[in-house]
Each structure stands twice: as structure tokens, then as C-alpha cells.
Coordinates of C-alpha atoms and ligand atoms in Angstrom, one line a residue:
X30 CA 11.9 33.9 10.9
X31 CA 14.9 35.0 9.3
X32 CA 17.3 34.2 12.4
X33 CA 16.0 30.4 12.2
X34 CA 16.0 29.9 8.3
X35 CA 19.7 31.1 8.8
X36 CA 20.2 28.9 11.8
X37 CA 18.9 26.0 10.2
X38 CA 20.9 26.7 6.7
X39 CA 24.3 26.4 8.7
X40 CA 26.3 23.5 8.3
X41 CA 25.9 22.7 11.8
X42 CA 22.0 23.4 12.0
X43 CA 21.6 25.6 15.1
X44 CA 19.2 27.8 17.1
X45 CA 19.2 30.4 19.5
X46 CA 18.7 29.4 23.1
X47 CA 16.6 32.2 23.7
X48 CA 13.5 30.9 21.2
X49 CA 13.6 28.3 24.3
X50 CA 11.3 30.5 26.4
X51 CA 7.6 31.2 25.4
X52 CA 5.3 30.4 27.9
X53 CA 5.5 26.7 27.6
X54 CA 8.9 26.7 27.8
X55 CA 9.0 28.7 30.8
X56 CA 6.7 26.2 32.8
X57 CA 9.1 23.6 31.2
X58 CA 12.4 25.3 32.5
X59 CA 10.9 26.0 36.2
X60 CA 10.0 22.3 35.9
X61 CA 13.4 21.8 35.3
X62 CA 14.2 23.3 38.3
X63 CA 12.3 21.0 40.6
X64 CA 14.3 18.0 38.9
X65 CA 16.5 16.1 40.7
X66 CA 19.4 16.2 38.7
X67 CA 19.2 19.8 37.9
X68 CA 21.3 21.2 40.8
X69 CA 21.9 24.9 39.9
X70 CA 18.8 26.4 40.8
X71 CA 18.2 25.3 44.5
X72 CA 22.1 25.3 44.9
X73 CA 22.2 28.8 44.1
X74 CA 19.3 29.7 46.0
X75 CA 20.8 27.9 49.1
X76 CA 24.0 29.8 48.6
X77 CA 22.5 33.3 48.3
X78 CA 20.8 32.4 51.7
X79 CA 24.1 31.8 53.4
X80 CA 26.1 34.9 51.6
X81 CA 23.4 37.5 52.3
X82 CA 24.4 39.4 54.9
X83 CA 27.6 39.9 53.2
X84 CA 25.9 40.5 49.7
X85 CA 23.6 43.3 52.1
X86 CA 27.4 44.7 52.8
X87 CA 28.0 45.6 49.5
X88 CA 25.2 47.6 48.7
X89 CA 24.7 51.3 49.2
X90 CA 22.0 52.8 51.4
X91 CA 19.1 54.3 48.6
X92 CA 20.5 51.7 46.0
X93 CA 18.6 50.3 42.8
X94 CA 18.8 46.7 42.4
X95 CA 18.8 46.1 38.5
X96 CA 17.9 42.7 37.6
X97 CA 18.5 41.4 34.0
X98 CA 16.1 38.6 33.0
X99 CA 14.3 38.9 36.1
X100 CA 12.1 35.9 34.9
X101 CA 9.7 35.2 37.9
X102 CA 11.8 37.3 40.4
X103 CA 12.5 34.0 42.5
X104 CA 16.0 34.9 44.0
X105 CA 15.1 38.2 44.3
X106 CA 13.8 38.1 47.3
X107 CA 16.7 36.4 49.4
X108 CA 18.6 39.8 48.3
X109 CA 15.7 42.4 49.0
X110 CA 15.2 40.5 52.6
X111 CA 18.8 41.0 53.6
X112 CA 18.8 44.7 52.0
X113 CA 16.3 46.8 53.1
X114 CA 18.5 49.8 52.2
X115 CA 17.1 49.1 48.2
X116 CA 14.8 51.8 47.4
X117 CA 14.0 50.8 43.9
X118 CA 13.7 47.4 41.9
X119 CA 14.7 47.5 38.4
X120 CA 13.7 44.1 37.3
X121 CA 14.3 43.7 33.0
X122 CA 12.3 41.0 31.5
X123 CA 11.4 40.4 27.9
X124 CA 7.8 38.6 28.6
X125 CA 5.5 41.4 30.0
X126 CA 3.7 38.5 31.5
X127 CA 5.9 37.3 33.6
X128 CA 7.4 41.1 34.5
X129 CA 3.7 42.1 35.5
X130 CA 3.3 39.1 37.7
X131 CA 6.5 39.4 39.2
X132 CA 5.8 43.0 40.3
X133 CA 2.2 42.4 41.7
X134 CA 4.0 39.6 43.6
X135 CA 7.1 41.6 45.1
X136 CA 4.9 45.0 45.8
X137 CA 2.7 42.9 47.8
X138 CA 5.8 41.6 49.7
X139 CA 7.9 45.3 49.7
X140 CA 4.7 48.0 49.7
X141 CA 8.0 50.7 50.8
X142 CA 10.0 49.8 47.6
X143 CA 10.2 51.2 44.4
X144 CA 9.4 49.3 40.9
X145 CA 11.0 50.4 38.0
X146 CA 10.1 47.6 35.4
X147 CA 11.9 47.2 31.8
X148 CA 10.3 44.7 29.7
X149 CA 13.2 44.3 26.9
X150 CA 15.8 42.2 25.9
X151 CA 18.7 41.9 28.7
X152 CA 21.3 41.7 25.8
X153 CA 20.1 44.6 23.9
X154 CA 20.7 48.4 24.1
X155 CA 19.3 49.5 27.6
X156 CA 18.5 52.7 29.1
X157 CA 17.9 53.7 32.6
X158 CA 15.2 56.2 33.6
X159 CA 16.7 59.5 35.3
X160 CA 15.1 58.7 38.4
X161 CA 17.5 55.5 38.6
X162 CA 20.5 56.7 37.2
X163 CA 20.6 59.2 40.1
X164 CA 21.1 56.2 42.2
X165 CA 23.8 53.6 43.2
X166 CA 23.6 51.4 41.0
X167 CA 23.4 47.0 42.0
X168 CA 23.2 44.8 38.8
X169 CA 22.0 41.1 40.0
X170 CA 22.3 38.7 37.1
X171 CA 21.4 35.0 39.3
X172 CA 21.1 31.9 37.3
X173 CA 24.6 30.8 35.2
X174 CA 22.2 32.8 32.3
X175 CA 25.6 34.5 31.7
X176 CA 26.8 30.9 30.7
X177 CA 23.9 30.3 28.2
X178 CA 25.8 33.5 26.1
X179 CA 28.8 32.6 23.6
X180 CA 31.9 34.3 25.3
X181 CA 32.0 37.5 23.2
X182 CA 28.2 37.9 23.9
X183 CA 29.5 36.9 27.4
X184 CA 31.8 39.9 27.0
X185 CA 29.4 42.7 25.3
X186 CA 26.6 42.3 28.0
X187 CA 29.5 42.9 30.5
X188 CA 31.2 45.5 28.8
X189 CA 27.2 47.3 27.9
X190 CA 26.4 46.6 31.7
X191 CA 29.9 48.5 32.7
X192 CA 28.4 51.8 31.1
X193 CA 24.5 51.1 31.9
X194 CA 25.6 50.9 35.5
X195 CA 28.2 53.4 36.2
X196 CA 31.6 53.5 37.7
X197 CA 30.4 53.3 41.5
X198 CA 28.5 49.9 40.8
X199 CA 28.4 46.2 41.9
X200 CA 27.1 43.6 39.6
X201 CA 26.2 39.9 41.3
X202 CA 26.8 37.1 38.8
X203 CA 25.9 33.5 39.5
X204 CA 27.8 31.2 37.3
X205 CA 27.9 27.6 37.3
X206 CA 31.6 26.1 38.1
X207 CA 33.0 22.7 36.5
X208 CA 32.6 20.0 37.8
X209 CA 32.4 16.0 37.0
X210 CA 30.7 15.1 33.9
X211 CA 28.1 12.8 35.0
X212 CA 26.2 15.2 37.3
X213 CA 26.3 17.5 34.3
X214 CA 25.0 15.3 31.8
X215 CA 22.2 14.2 34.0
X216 CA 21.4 17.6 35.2
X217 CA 20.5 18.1 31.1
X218 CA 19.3 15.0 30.5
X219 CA 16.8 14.5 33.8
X220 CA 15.6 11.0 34.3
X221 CA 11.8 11.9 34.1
X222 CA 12.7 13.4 30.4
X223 CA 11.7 17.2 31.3
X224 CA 14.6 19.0 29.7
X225 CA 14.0 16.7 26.7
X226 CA 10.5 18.2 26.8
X227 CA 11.9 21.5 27.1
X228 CA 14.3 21.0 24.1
X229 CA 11.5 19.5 21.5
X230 CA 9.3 22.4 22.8
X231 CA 11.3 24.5 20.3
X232 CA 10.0 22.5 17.5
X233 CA 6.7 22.5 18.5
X234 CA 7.1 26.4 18.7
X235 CA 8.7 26.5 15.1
X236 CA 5.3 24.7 13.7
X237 CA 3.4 26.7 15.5
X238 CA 4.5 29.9 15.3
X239 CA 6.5 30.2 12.0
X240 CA 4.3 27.3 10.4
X241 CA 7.0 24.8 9.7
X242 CA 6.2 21.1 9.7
X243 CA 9.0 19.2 12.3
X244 CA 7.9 16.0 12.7
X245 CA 8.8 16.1 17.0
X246 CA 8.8 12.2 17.2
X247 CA 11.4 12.1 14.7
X248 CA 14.4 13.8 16.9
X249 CA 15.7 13.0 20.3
X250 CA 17.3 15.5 23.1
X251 CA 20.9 15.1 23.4
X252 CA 22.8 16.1 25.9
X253 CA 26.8 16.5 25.5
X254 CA 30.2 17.6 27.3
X255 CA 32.3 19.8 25.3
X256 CA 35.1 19.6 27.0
X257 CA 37.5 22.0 24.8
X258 CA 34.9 25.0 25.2
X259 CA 33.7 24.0 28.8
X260 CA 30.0 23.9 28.1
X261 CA 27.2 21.8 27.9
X262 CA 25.3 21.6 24.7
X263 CA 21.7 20.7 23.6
X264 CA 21.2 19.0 20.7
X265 CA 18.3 17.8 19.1
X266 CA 19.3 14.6 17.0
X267 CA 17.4 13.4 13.6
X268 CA 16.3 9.7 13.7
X269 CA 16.2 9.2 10.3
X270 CA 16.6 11.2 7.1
X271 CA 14.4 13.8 6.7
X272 CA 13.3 16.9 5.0
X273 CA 11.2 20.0 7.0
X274 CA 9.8 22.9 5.2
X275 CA 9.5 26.2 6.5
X276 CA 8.3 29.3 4.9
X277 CA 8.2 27.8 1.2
X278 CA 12.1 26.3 1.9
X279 CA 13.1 22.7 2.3
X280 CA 16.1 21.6 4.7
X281 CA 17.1 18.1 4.8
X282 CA 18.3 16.6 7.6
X283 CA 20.3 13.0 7.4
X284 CA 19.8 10.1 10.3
X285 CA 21.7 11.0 13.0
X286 CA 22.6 15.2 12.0
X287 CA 22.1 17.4 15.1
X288 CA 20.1 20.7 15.6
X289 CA 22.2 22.5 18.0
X290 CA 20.2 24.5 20.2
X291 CA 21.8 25.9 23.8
X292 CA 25.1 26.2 25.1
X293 CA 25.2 26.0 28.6
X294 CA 29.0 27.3 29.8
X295 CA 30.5 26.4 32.9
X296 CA 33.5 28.3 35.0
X297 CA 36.5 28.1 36.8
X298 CA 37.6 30.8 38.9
X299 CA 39.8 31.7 36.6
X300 CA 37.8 31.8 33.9
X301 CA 35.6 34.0 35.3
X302 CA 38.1 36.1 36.5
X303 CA 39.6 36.2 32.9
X304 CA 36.0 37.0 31.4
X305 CA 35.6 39.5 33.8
X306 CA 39.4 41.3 33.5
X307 CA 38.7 41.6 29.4
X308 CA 35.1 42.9 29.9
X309 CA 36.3 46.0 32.3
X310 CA 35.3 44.4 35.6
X311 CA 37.2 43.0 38.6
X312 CA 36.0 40.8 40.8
X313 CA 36.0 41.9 44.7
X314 CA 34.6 39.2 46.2
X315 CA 33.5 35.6 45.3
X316 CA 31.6 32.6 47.2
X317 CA 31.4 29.6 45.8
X318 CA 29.1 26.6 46.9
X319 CA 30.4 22.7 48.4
X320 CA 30.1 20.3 45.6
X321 CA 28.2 20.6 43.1
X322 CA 29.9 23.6 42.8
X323 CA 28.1 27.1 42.1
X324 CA 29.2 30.4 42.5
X325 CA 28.3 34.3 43.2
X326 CA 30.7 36.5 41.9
X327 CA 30.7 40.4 43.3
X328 CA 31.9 42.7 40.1
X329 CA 33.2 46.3 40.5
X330 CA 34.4 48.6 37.2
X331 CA 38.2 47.8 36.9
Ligands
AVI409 C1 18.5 29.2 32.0 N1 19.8 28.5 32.0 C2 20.8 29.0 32.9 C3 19.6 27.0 32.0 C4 21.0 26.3 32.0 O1 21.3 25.5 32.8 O2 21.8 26.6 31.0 C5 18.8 26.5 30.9 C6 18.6 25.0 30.8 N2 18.8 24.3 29.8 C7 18.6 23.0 30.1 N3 18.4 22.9 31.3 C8 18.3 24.2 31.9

């Protein structure tokens, strides 16, 4: 409550991305995923295909694969199918549901392997059991979610990950690369109006949950280029002016005034390799997808 009175008492009224994903949200972002437009999903996954054998390379016999926001486990499995020297799975997810489902799935799939499951925030404090700190550690962070972070939250979770992980470690990062603006704005503003879905679900889950009264109808999903901080943004934009209470407090909004509500970075090589260098990781090896471009970085302590 308190993060989104302050959010929404900011001149530029904003939100954090990760209010996004309850349940309905979740559906809504796989959903996503199926779109069309939205080409990071099956481009990664069709990258991590081709790249496995060399991904299996890097990875130590024994090792734990530690997955941060493990989601629905999806890609996972491209990695545990071309690295059957993992002994343990370390997948950390903040909705139990989707943790315990994931599990039940993969277990079925790898009865030999080991499940170690964290349901917390991937951005928080972490702590690894013992029994997995005795072990080479893998981080696997698939999606661009590392582009959904502003850069110094960017650069905490890598710098955090750097200790959680030790010095003998390898850390897979998927990270979407520039590319030309159209595919990106429709790849956030889909044709069949699911990411707008996704977008207004946040207000739906403000009403419901926190007991404010948005009006939904009254604000449209905006997708823009920011071209001088090389990310996509969400917006939700007010079609008239109006006023929303929430937890006895009134905030206006005029016709037109945006809710910002996700940042959605996107890389070069050289950005990345700048993130990394200023986070105390270098990057050994990197793969990077034909056009639209998406690529997997491999991280080792610098
Ligand atoms: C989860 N994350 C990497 C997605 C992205 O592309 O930033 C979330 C998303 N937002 C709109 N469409 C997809």
C-alpha cells in the first residue's frame, strides 16, 4: 500500500513492474508470449536450443543450477536436457504457486535431480542452504527480466548474485538487444490488445486488492521508445480528468497524464558488457540471436 500511494504521489505517477504479476497477470504475460509480435520469448527459447551443448560446456560435473524468478520453469528444461551433470535445481520464485507446480512438473521429468526450491523475492537478500553452497554454483536468469530492473537495481542484483554464487561461478543472462523501433513497439502493444490487458490488470488489482476505485475504461495502454535510456516503457494514459481514491486519499489525474508502470531495457553488447564490468562480472562468452536480436550472455566473477 505504502509503495503505490508513493508511486502514485510522484510527479510522474508510477508503479512497480513487479505488482504486474498475480495470477491474472501471469496467465496474461504467458499469453503475451504466444503473441505474434512479442518475439523474445520463443526467440530465446530457439536460441538456448542451438547454444546448448556449449551452455552444457560450461557447467561443472555435480553443479546446482540456481534459477532467479524461475516463473513456470519453461527454459529450464532446454538447459537440464543438455546438462545432465546438474545434481540440484535451485529454482527462486516469489508465487509458491507457481514454484510448487513447477517442481511437481520437472521431478516428474528429472526423478535423479535434486530440488532445492526458494520461494522469495529474486532481488532481495538470499541465502543458499549448506547443502548447495558446497556445490558449483550455475545462476540462469532467462527472459531480458534483468531489463525490466532500473540500471542500479540492474547492478545490485548482479553485484548480490556475485557473493550468493561464489567466485568459481557462471551466471546465464538473457537480455534483449536493440533493435528497430517498430518491432518493439508492436511487441508491447500486440495487435489482439493482450499486453494492454496485461497493463490495465494492475488497476484492476489496485481495486481489488488495496480497495481503490480506478475507473479501467478511463485509461489506455501506451507503449513508448525511450530512446535516451534504451528501454521500452508502459504507460497507462488518463482519458480525461479524473480523481481515484485509495485508502481515504484522493489523486487527480488530468486528460492525457501517464501512470508509468514497466520499464522494459534493451542492450547492446557493449552495454552489457559495461553493466556487467561495474557489477564485478566479465563476460566469457556471448550468443546472440539473427534478427530480432536476443542474447545469452555467460558471466564469470571478474
Ligand atoms: C517479463 N519481462 C521480461 C517482459 C518484458 O518484455 O519486459 C514483461 C512484458 N511487458 C510487456 N510485455 C512483456
Amino acid at each position: 500500500m505504502a509503495d503505490v500511494v508513493a508511486g502514485l504521489s510522484s510527479p510522474q505517477k508510477t508503479l512497480s513492474p513487479k505488482y504486474l504479476y498475480d495470477a491474472r497477470g501471469s496467465a496474461l504475460f504467458e499469453e503475451i508470449c504466444r503473441t505474434p509480435e512479442y518475439y523474445p520469448t520463443r526467440t530465446e527459447t530457439a536460441l538456448l536450443r542451438e547454444i546448448a551443448a556449449d551452455l552444457s560446456a560450461l557447467i561443472p560435473k555435480g553443479a546446482a543450477l540456481i534459477e532467479f524468478g524461475s516463473g513456470a520453469s519453461d527454459k529450464t528444461a532446454i538447459v537440464l536436457d543438455a546438462a545432465p551433470q546438474i545434481s540440484t535445481y535451485v529454482p527462486i520464485e516469489i508465487s509458491h504457486d507457481a514454484l510448487d507446480q513447477a517442481v511437481a512438473r520437472l521431478a516428474q521429468r528429472y526423478p535423479s535431480l535434486d530440488f532445492v526450491p526458494i520461494a522469495g523475492d529474486f532481488t532481495g537478500e538470499l541465502r543458499l542452504p549448506e547443502s548447495v553452497r558446497a556445490k558449483s554454483a550455475v545462476g540462469f536468469f532467462p527472459g531480458s527480466t534483468i531489463g525490466n530492473l532500473d540500471p542500479a537495481e540492474m547492478q545490485q542484483f548482479l553485484l548480490r548474485t556475485r557473493v550468493l554464487l561464489g567466485e568459481d561461478s557462471v551466471l546465464l543472462v538473457g537480455a534483449d538487444m536493440l533493435k528497430d523501433v517498430p518491432t518493439l513497439l508492436a511487441a508491447y502493444d500486440d495487435a489482439a490488445g493482450v499486453t494492454a490487458g496485461f497493463n490495465r490488470n494492475l488497476l484492476e488489482r489496485i481495486n481489488r486488492e488495496l480497495g481503490a476505485d480506478f475507473d479501467i475504461q478511463a485509461f489506455r495502454h501506451e507503449a513508448r521508445w525511450n530512446a535516451g535510456l534504451q528501454r521500452m516503457e508502459m504507460h497507462l494514459v488518463s482519458l480525461h480528468d479524473q480523481h481515484v481514491t485509495l485508502g481515504g486519499m484522493r489523486f487527480s489525474f488530468s486528460q492525457g497524464e501517464s501512470l508509468h508502470t514497466e520499464n522494459s531495457h534493451k542492450f547492446s553488447t557493449d552495454s552489457f558488457d559495461a553493466l556487467a564490468a561495474r557489477s564485478g562480472w566479465q563476460i566469457v562468452q556471448q550468443w546472440i540471436s539473427p534478427a530480432p536480436q536476443f542474447a545469452m550472455f555467460a558471466l564469470v566473477p571478474a
